[in-house]
XYZ file of C-alpha atoms in Angstrom:
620
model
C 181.769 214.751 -56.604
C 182.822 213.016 -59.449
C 180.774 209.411 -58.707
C 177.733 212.058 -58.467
C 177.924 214.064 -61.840
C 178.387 210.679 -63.237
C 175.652 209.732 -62.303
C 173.510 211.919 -62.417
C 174.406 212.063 -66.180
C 173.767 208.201 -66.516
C 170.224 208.780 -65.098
C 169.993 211.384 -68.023
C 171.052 208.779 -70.085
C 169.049 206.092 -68.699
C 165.480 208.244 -68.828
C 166.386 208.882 -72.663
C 166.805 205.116 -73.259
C 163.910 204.295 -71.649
C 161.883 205.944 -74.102
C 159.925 208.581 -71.248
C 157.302 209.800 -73.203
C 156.308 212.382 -70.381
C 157.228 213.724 -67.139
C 160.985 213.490 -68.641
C 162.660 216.750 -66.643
C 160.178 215.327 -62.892
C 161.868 211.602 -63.271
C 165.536 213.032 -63.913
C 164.749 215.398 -61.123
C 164.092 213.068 -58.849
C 166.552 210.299 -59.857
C 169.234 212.977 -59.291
C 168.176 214.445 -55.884
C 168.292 210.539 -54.715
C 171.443 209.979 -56.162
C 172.919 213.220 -54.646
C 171.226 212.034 -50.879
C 172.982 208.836 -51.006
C 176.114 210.531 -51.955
C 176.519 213.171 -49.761
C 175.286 210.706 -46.805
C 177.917 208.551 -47.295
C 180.758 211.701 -48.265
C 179.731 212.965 -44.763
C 180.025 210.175 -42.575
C 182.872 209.391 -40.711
C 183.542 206.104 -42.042
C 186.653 205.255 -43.084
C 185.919 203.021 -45.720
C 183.074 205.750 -47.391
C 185.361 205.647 -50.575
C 184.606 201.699 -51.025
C 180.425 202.573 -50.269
C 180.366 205.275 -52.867
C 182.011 203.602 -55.604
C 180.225 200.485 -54.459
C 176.680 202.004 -54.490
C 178.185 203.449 -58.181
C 178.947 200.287 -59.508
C 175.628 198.500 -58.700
C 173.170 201.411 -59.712
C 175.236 201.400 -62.993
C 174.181 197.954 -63.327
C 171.397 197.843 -62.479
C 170.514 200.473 -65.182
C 172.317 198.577 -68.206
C 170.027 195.562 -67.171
C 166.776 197.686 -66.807
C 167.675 199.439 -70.190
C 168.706 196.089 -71.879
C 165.079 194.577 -70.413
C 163.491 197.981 -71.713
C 164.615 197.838 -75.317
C 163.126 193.923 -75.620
C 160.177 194.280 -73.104
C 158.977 198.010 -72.989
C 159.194 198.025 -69.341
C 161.528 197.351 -66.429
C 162.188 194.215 -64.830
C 160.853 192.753 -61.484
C 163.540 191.398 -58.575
C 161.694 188.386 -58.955
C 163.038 187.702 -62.594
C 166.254 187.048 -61.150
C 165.404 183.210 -61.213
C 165.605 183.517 -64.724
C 168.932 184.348 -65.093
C 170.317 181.256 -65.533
C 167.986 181.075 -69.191
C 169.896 183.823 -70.245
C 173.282 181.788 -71.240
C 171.016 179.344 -73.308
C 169.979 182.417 -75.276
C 172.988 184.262 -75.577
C 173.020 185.479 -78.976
C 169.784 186.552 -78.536
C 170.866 188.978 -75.690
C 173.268 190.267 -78.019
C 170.562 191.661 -80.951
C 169.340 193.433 -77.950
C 172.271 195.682 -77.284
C 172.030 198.997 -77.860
C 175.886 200.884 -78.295
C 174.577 203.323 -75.596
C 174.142 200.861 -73.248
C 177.682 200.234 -72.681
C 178.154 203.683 -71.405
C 176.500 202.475 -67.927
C 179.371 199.978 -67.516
C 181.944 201.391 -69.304
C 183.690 203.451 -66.734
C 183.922 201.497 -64.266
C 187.366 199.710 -64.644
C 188.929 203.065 -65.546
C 187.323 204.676 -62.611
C 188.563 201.629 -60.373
C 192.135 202.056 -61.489
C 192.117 206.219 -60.445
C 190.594 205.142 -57.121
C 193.069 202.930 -56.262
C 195.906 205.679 -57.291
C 194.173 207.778 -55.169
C 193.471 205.717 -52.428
C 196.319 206.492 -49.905
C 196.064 210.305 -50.832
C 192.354 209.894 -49.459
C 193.352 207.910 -46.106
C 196.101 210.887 -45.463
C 193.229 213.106 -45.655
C 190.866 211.443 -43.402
C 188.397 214.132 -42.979
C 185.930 214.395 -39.530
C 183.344 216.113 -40.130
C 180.841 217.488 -37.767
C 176.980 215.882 -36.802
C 175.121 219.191 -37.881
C 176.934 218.786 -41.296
C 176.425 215.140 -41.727
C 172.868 215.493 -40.845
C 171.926 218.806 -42.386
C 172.928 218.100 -45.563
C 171.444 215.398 -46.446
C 168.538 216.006 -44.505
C 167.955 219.265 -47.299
C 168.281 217.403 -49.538
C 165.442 214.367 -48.355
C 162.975 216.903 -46.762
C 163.239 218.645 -50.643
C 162.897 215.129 -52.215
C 160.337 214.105 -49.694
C 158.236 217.445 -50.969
C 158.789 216.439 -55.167
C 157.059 213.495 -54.225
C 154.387 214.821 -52.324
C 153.140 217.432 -54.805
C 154.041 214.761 -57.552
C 151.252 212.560 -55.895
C 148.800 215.128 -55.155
C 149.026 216.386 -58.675
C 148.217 212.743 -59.609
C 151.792 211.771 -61.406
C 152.743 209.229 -58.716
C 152.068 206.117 -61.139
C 155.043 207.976 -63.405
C 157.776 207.888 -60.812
C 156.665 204.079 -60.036
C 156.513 202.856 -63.472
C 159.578 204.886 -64.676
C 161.805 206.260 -61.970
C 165.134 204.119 -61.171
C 164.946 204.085 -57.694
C 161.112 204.352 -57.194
C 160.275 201.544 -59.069
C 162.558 199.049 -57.516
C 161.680 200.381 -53.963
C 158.323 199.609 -54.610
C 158.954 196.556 -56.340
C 160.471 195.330 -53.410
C 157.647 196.021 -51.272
C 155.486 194.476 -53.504
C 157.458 191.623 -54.017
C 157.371 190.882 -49.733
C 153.737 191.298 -50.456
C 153.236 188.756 -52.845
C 149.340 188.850 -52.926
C 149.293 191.936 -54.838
C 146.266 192.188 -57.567
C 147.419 194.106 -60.898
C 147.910 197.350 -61.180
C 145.146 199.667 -62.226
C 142.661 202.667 -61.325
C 139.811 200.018 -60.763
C 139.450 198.068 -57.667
C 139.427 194.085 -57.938
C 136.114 193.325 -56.436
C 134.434 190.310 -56.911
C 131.439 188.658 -54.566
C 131.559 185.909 -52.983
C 130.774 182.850 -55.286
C 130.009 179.696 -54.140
C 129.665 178.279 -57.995
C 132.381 178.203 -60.808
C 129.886 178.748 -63.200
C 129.198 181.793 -61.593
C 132.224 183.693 -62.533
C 131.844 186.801 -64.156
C 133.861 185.024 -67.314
C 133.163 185.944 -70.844
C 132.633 182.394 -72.222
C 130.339 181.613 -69.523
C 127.565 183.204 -71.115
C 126.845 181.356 -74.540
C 123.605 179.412 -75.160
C 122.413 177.690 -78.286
C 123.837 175.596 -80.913
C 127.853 175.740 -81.484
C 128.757 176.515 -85.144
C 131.511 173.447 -86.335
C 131.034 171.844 -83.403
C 132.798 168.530 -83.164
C 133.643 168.585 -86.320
C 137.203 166.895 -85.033
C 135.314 164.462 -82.156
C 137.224 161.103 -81.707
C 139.850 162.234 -83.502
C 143.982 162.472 -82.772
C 145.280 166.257 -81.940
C 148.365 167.355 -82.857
C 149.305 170.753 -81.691
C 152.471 172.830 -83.375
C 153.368 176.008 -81.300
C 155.902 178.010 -83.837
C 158.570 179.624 -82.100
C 158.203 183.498 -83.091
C 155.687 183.129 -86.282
C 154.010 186.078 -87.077
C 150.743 186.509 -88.886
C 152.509 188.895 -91.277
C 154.350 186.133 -93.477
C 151.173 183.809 -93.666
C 150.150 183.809 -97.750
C 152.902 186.467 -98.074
C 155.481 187.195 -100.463
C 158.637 188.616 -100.516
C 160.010 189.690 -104.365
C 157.470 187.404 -105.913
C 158.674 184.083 -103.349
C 155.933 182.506 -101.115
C 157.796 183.228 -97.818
C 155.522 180.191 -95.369
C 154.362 177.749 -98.862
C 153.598 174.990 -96.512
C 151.269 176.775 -94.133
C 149.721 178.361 -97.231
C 148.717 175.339 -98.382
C 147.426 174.019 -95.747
C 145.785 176.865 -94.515
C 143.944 177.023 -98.251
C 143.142 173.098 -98.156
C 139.463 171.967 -97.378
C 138.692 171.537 -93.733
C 140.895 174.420 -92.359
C 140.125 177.360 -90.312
C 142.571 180.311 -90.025
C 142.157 182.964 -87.482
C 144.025 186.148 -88.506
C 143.315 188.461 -85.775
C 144.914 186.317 -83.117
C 147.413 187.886 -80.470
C 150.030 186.678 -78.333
C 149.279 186.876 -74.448
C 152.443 185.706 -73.221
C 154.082 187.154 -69.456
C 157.541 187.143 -68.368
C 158.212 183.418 -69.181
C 157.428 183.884 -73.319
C 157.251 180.688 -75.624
C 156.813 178.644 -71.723
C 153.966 181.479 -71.229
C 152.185 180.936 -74.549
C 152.119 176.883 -73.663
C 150.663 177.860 -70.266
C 148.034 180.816 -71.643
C 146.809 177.893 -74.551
C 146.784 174.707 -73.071
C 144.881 176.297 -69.946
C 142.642 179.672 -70.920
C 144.038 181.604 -67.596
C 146.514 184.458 -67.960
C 149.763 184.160 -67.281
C 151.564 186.092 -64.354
C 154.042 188.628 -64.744
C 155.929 188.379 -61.640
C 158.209 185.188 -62.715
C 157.310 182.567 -65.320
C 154.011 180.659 -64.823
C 155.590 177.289 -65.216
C 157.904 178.410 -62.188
C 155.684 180.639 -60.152
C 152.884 177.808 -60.150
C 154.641 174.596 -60.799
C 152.670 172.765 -58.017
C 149.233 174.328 -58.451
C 146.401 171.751 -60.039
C 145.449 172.396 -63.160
C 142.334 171.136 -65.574
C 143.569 172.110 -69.211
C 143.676 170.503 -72.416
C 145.915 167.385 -71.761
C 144.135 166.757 -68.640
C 140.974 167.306 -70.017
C 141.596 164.993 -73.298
C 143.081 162.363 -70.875
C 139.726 161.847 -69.489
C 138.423 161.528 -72.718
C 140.844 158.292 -72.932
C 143.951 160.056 -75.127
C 147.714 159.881 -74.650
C 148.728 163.079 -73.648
C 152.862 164.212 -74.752
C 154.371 166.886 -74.781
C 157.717 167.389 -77.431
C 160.181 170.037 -76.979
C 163.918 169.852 -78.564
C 165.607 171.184 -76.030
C 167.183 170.896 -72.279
C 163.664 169.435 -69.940
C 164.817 172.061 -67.213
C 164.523 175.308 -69.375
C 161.744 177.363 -67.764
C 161.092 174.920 -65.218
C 159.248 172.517 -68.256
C 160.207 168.991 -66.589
C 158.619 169.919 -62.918
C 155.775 171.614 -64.317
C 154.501 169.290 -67.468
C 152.919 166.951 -64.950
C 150.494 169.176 -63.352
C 149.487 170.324 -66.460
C 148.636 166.659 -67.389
C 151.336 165.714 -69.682
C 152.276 162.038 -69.002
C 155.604 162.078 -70.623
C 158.116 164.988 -71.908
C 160.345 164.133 -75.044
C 162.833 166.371 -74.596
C 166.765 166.832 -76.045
C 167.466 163.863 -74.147
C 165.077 161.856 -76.040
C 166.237 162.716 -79.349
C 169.545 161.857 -81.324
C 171.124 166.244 -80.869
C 173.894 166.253 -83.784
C 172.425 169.047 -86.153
C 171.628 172.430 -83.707
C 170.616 175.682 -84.577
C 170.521 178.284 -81.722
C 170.228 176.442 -78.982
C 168.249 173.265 -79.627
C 167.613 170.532 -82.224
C 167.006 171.817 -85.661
C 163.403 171.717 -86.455
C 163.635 169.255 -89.686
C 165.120 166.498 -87.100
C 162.871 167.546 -84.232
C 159.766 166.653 -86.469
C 161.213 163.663 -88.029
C 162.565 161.945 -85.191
C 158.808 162.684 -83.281
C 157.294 160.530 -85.905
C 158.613 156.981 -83.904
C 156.959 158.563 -80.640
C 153.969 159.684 -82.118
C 153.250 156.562 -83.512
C 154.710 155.014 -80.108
C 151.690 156.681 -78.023
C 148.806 154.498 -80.030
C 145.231 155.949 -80.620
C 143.686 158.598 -79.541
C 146.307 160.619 -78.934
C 147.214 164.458 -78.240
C 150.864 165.432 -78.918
C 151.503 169.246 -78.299
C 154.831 170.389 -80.291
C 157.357 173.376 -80.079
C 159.816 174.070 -82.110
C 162.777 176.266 -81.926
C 165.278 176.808 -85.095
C 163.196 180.282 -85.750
C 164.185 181.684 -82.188
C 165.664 185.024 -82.294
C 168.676 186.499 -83.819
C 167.602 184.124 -86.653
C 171.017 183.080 -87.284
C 170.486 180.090 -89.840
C 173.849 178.637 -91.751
C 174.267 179.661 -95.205
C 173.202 176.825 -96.837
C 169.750 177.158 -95.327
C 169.283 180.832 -97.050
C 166.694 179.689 -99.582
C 164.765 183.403 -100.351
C 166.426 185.412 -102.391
C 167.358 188.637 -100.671
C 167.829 192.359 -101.778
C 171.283 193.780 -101.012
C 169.451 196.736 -98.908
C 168.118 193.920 -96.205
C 170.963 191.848 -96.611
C 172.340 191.398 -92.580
C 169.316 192.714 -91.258
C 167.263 190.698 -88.128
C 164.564 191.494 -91.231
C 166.101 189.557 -93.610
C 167.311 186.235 -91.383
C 163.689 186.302 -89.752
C 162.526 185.190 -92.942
C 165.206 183.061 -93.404
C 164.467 181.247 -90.402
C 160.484 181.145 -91.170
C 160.719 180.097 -94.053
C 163.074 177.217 -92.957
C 160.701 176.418 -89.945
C 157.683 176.238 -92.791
C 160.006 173.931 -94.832
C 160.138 171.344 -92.101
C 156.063 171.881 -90.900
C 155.740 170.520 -94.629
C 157.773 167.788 -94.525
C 156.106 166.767 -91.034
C 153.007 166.604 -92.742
C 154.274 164.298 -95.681
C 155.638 161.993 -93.138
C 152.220 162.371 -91.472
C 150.819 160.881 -94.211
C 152.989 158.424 -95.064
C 152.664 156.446 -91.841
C 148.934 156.798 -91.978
C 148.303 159.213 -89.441
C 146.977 162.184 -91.240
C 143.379 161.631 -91.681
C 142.355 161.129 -88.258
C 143.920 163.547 -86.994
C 143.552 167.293 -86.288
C 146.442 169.674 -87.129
C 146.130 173.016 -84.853
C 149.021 175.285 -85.537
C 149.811 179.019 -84.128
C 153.169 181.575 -83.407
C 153.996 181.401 -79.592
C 155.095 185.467 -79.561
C 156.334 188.628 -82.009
C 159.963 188.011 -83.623
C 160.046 191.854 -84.865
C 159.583 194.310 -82.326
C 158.707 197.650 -83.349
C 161.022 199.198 -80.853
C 163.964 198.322 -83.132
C 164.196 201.331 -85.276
C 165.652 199.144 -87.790
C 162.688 196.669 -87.718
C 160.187 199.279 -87.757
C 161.096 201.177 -90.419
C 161.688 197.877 -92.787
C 158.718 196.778 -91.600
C 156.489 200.190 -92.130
C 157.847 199.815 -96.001
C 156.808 196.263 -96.503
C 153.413 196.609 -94.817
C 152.959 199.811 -96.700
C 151.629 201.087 -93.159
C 153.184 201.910 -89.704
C 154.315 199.383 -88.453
C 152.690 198.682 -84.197
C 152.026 196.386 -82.110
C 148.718 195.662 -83.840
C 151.281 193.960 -86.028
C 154.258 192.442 -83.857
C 151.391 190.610 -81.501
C 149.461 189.205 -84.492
C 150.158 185.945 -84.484
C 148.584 183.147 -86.824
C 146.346 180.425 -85.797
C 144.759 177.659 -88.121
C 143.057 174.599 -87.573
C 142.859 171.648 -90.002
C 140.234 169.166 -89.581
C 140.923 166.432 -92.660
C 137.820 165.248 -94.124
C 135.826 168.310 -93.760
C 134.108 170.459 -96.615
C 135.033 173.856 -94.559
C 137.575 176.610 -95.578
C 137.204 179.759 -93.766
C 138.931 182.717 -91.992
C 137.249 183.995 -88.789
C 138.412 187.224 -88.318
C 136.765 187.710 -84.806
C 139.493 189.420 -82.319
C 141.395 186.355 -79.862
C 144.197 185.243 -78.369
C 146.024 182.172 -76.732
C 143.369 182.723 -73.762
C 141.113 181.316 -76.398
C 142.808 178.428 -78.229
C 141.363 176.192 -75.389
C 137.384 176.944 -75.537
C 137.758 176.906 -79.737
C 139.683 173.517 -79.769
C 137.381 171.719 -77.493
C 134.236 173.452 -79.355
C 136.277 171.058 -82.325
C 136.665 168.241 -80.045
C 133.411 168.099 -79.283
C 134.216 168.356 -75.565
C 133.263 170.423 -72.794
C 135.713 171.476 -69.216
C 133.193 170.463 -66.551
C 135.866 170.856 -63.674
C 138.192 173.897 -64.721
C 137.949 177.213 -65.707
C 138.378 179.147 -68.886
C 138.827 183.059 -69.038
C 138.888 182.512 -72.893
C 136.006 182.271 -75.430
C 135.178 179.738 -78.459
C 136.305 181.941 -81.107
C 133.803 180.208 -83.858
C 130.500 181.043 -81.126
C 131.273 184.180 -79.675
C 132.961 187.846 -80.350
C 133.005 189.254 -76.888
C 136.616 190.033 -77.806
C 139.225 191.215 -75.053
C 142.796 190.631 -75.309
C 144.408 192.070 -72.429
C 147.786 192.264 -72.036
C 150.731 192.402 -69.377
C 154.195 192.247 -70.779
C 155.685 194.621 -73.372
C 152.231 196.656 -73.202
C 151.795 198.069 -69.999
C 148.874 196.225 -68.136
C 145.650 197.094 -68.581
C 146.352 197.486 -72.734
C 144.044 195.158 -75.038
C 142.728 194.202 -78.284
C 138.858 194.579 -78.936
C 136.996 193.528 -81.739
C 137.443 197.143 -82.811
C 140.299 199.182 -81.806
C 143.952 198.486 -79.758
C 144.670 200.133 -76.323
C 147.650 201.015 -75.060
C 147.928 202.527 -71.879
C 150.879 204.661 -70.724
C 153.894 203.820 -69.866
C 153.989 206.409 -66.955
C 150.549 204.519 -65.787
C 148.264 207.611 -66.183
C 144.890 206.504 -68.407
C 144.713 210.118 -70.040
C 148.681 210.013 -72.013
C 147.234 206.391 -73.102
C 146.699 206.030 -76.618
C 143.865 204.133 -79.243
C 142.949 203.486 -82.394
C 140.720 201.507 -84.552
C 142.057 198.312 -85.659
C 140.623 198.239 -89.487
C 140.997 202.042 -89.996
C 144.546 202.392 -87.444
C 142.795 206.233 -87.285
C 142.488 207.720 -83.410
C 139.829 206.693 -80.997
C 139.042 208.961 -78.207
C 139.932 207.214 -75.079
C 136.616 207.551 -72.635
C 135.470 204.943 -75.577
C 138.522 202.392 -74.058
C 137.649 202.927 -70.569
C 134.774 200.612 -70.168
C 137.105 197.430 -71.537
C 140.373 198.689 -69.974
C 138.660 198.299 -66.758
C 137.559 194.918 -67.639
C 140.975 194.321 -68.324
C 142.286 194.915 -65.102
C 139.274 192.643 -63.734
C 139.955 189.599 -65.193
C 143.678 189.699 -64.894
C 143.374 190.352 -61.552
C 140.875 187.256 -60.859
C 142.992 185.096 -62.831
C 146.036 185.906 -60.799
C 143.730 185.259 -57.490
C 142.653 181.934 -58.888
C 146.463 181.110 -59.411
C 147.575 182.232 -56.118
C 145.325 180.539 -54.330
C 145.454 177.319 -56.417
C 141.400 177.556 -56.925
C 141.350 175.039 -59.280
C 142.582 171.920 -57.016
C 139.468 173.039 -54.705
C 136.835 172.604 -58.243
C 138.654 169.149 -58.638
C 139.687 167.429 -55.210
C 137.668 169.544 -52.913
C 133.801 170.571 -52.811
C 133.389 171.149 -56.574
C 132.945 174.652 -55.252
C 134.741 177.935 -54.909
C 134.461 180.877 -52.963
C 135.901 184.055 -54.076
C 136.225 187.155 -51.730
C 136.219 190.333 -52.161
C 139.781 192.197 -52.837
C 140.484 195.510 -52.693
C 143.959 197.110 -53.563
C-alpha cells in the first residue's frame, strides 16, 4: 500500500516534469492503473520473497523516472534503451549533468534509503505474517484491474490518442521501445508511410539537391585551395556581431565574418541526433541525417561512407581530423576511418597541461595544431573541434574578460558568454598564427556552432534570453547556429539568408571547392544555388518538426499533428497548420530514406558494388 501511493504520486510528479502539454489526467491514469496491477500481482502471490519484488520493482521505476526526467529537461523527450551505450560519456561530462538537475528530481530517489531502512525493521514482522491467499483473489484482482486498463487503452486508440501514451506514458513508451528496439529496421515515426520505388539509379532519388541545373553562383571560388574546417562547440548565431553593455561579445568572428571574401549564413540550424557535437561532424562532413537510436559514429561505425574527406582525398588532399580530447569519446577513433580521415590528432597527440572541462583548452588546442597542419603538406583539409565552450561554461576567473551586470552574475547566461567569448579569443589568435607561417592565403576558413548552449527549457535561460533578444525566446533561436565561409583573395562579402542546416554544409562547400560527389549521396542542398529549404529535425523537437524558408514546425510532443504548433519565422506570428502539412510529411520522407540508406549501408553498394542502388518499397 504504501510502495503504491508512492508511486502513484511520483508518476504525478513525473507527468508534471515532463512538461505534458495534453492528455495530462489519461497518462496519470494510466501510469497509475499499471503501477497498481503490478502491485497488487505481486501483494497477492504467494511468494515469500514478494516484499523484495515490490520494493525492487519500486526502486527501478523510481529510477528509471529521475533518468527519463533528467533526459527530458536537456532533450525534450525520453530516452531510448539503446542510449545505454552512452553511459560511459556521461562521467567525462559530469558537470554538465549537474546544470541539468532540477531540485524536484531528487524526489524520485530520495526515499529510497529511508524506505529501505523501515523495510528491513519490518521485515521479520512480515515473515510472521506470511499470508496465503486464495487463486480467485490473486487472479481476480489484478485481472480488474488489466481488463479496465486493457479498455483505457482501447478507447484511447480508437479515439486516436494512442501516439500520447507512446510518446509520454512511463511504461508505454519503454514497452514499445523495447519492441522497437528487437525490431531494429523501424522507419521514423510519422502519419505518412515511407514509400519509395524501386530505383535502380542514385541520381534518381527523390533528393532536394538533385534537381538544380544551370550555372552555380561562387562556384569554385576556393578550387585548389587548402580547407580548414572549425566546428565550435555550442556557438550560437545569437552572439555573432553582438554586444553585451557596449562589448563585442565574438570580435574575432566579427571580423572575419565582415572581411572581403566571406560568406555568413545566418539562418543555419543544428541537425544533430542523440550523439550531439559527434552528430553535427557526421550530419556536415556527410549530408545524411543522423539517427536517433544511438550515436551515428557508433550505430554505423563500419558502414562506407563518400563525404567530404573522402571526397577531397580523391582530389589529392591530406585529410585530418583534430579533436582535444580522449580518441574513444563517441566512438571517434573506430569511426574516423570510414569517414576518410587518414589520421586523428587527438589528446594523446597534444602536450594536456592547461584543461578546461574536460579537454585541452582551446588557445593550446589551436596552437599546438599549427606543427601538424603544417606537417600534412599541400593541399590539405584539416577539420577542427574545439571544446573549452562545452556546457556549464565553467571558465577560471582569470579568463572572465566581459564585464558582467550583478543581476546575471552566476547565471549559465553569463559564463556562456564567458566561455564564447574565450573560444573567439583563441579562433583569432589561430588565424594570426595562420598567417604567420604562411598558410592563410591559400586556404579556405569554413567555421560553424556544432549545437544550442541555451536551451529554452531552462526557465532561467529563457527568460534572460527573452530580455536580451527583446523577443521570446524559441527554438528558432537555441538551433540557430552560425556558419561563415572565408575564401582569402576574393572581392565577395555577403550574408545568404536562405533557410539550412549541417545537412547542407557539404553540397555549399564543394559548390566552393569547385567539386562535385559523383559516388555518394547528399540529402542536403548548395545553400548559394538553391532555397528548397527543409530542416527537419529528430532530437529535442519531436520528429517530423522543421525549418522552412518561411515558418518553424513543431509537432507535438504527444505525437498528434493537430496540438502541433507554427509560426512564421520573420514575423514569429501563428501559421495555421494544414499550411505545415505538405513539408512535415516530407520530413518524415527523407528521414526515413536516410535511415534506410544507413541501415542498409547503401553507399558501399554506389562505391564497391554496381554503381547502382535499389530501393524498395517500405511501409510501417
Amino acid at each position: 500500500m504504501l510502495l503504491t501511493i508512492l508511486l502513484i504520486l511520483k508518476i504525478g510528479l513525473f507527468v508534471y516534469l515532463t512538461r505534458v502539454e495534453y492528455n495530462q489526467i489519461l497518462i496519470f491514469l494510466v501510469g497509475s492503473l499499471i503501477t497498481l496491477f503490478f502491485f497488487t500481482s505481486i501483494y497477492l502471490s504467494n511468494n515469500r520473497k514478494k516484499q523484495i519484488l515490490a520494493f525492487s520493482f519500486y526502486n527501478i521505476i523510481s529510477a528509471v523516472m529521475f533518468i527519463d526526467a533528467l533526459y527530458y529537461h536537456y532533450f525534450n523527450s525520453l530516452p531510448s534503451i539503446t542510449l545505454i551505450s552512452q553511459m560511459g560519456q556521461v562521467a567525462a561530462v559530469g558537470d554538465s549533468v549537474k546544470e541539468l538537475l532540477n531540485p524536484l528530481n531528487i524526489l524520485f530517489l530520495l526515499d529510497i534509503p529511508f524506505l529501505f531502512i523501515y523495510f528491513s525493521k519490518k521485515k521479520k514482522k512480515i515473515k510472521r505474517e506470511g499470508k496465503v491467499y486464495d487463486r480467485k483473489l490473486r487472479i481476480g484482482v489484478p485481472g480488474g484491474i488489466g481488463f479496465v486498463t486493457v479498455i483505457m487503452f482501447l478507447i484511447t486508440y480508437s479515439l486516436g490518442y494512442g501516439t500520447a501514451l507512446e510518446k509520454q506514458e512511463l511504461y508505454t513508451y519503454h514497452f514499445k521501445d523495447f519492441g522497437n528496439v528487437l525490431n531494429f529496421d523501424r522507419v521514423a515515426e510519422g502519419e505518412e508511410d515511407f514509400s519509395v520505388e524501386e530505383i535502380s539509379d542514385k541520381d534518381q532519388l527523390p533528393l532536394r539537391g538533385n534537381d538544380f541545373n544551370g550555372e552555380k553562383k561562387h562556384n569554385g571560388i576556393g578550387k585548389n585551395k587548402n580547407l580548414i574546417v572549425i566546428q565550435v562547440e555550442a556557438l550560437q548565431n545569437f552572439v555573432i556581431n553582438n554586444k553585451y553593455e557596449g562589448q563585442e561579445i565574438t570580435p574575432n568572428i566579427n571580423k572575419l565574418m565582415k572581411d572581403k571574401g566571406s560568406i555568413y549564413f545566418d539562418n543555419y540550424y543544428q541537425l544533430v541526433g542523440r550523439g550531439n557535437t559527434s552528430d553535427a561532424e557526421f550530419v556536415s562532413q556527410n549530408s545524411l541525417y543522423p539517427t536517433i537510436k544511438d550515436g551515428s559514429y557508433a550505430l554505423y561505425e563500419d558502414n562506407t561512407f563518400y563525404g567530404l574527406p573522402w571526397i577531397l582525398r580523391d582530389e589529392g588532399y591530406t585529410s585530418w581530423v583534430f579533436h582535444g580530447y580522449e580518441p574513444e569519446f563517441w566512438n571517434r577513433k573506430n569511426a574516423y576511418p570510414n569517414q576518410g580521415f587518414e589520421r586523428f590528432i587527438s589528446q594523446e597527440d597534444f602536450n594536456v597541461e592547461k584543461i578546461i572541462g574536460f579537454g585541452l583548452i582551446d588557445e593550446e588546442f589551436f596552437k599546438q595544431s599549427i606543427p601538424y597542419i603544417k606537417e600534412m603538406g599541400e593541399p590539405f583539409y584539416s577539420f577542427m573541434i574545439t571544446l573549452t565552450s562545452h556546457t556549464p561554461f565553467n571558465m577560471p576567473e582569470y579568463l572572465h574578460v566581459l564585464d558582467i551586470k550583478e543581476e546575471h552574475k552566476g547565471t549559465m547566461f553569463a559564463n556562456y558568454l564567458q566561455s564564447i567569448h574565450y573560444a573567439d579569443k583563441a579562433i583569432g589568435e589561430f588565424i594570426e598564427d595562420l598567417k604567420k607561417e604562411g598558410l592563410y592565403e591559400n586556404t579556405v576558413i569554413a567555421l560553424y556552432g556544432d549545437h544550442s548552449a541555451l536551451h529554452c527549457t531552462n526557465e532561467e535561460n529563457k527568460k534572460i534570453m527573452t530580455e536580451y533578444l527583446g523577443h521570446d525566446y524559441d527554438y528558432q533561436d537555441v538551433m540557430n547556429v552560425p556558419l561563415i565561409v572565408h575564401v582569402p583573395g576574393q572581392d565577395i562579402n555577403e550574408t545568404i539568408s536562405t533557410v539550412g542546416c549541417q545537412l547542407d554544409f557539404l553540397p555549399t562547400m564543394l559548390n566552393i571547392m569547385g567539386l562535385e560527389n559523383e559516388k555518394g549521396i547528399m540529402f542536403g542542398i548548395d545553400l548559394l544555388n538553391s532555397t528548397d529549404s527543409l530542416v527537419a529535425q529528430q532530437n529535442y523537437l519531436p520528429t517530423g518538426s522543421y525549418f522552412d524558408n518561411e515558418k518553424q514546425f513543431i509537432m507535438a510532443g504527444d505525437g498528434i499533428y493537430d496540438h502541433s504548433r507554427c509560426h512564421d519565422l520573420k514575423t514569429r506570428e501563428p501559421i495555421k497548420l494544414e499550411k505545415a502539412k505538405e513539408n512535415y510529411e516530407k520530413a518524415i520522407k527523407e528521414i526515413n530514406l536516410s535511415n534506410y540508406i544507413l541501415e542498409n549501408n547503401l553507399i558501399e553498394e554506389l562505391i564497391n558494388g554496381s554503381g547502382k542502388i535499389k530501393i524498395k518499397e517500405e511501409k510501417n
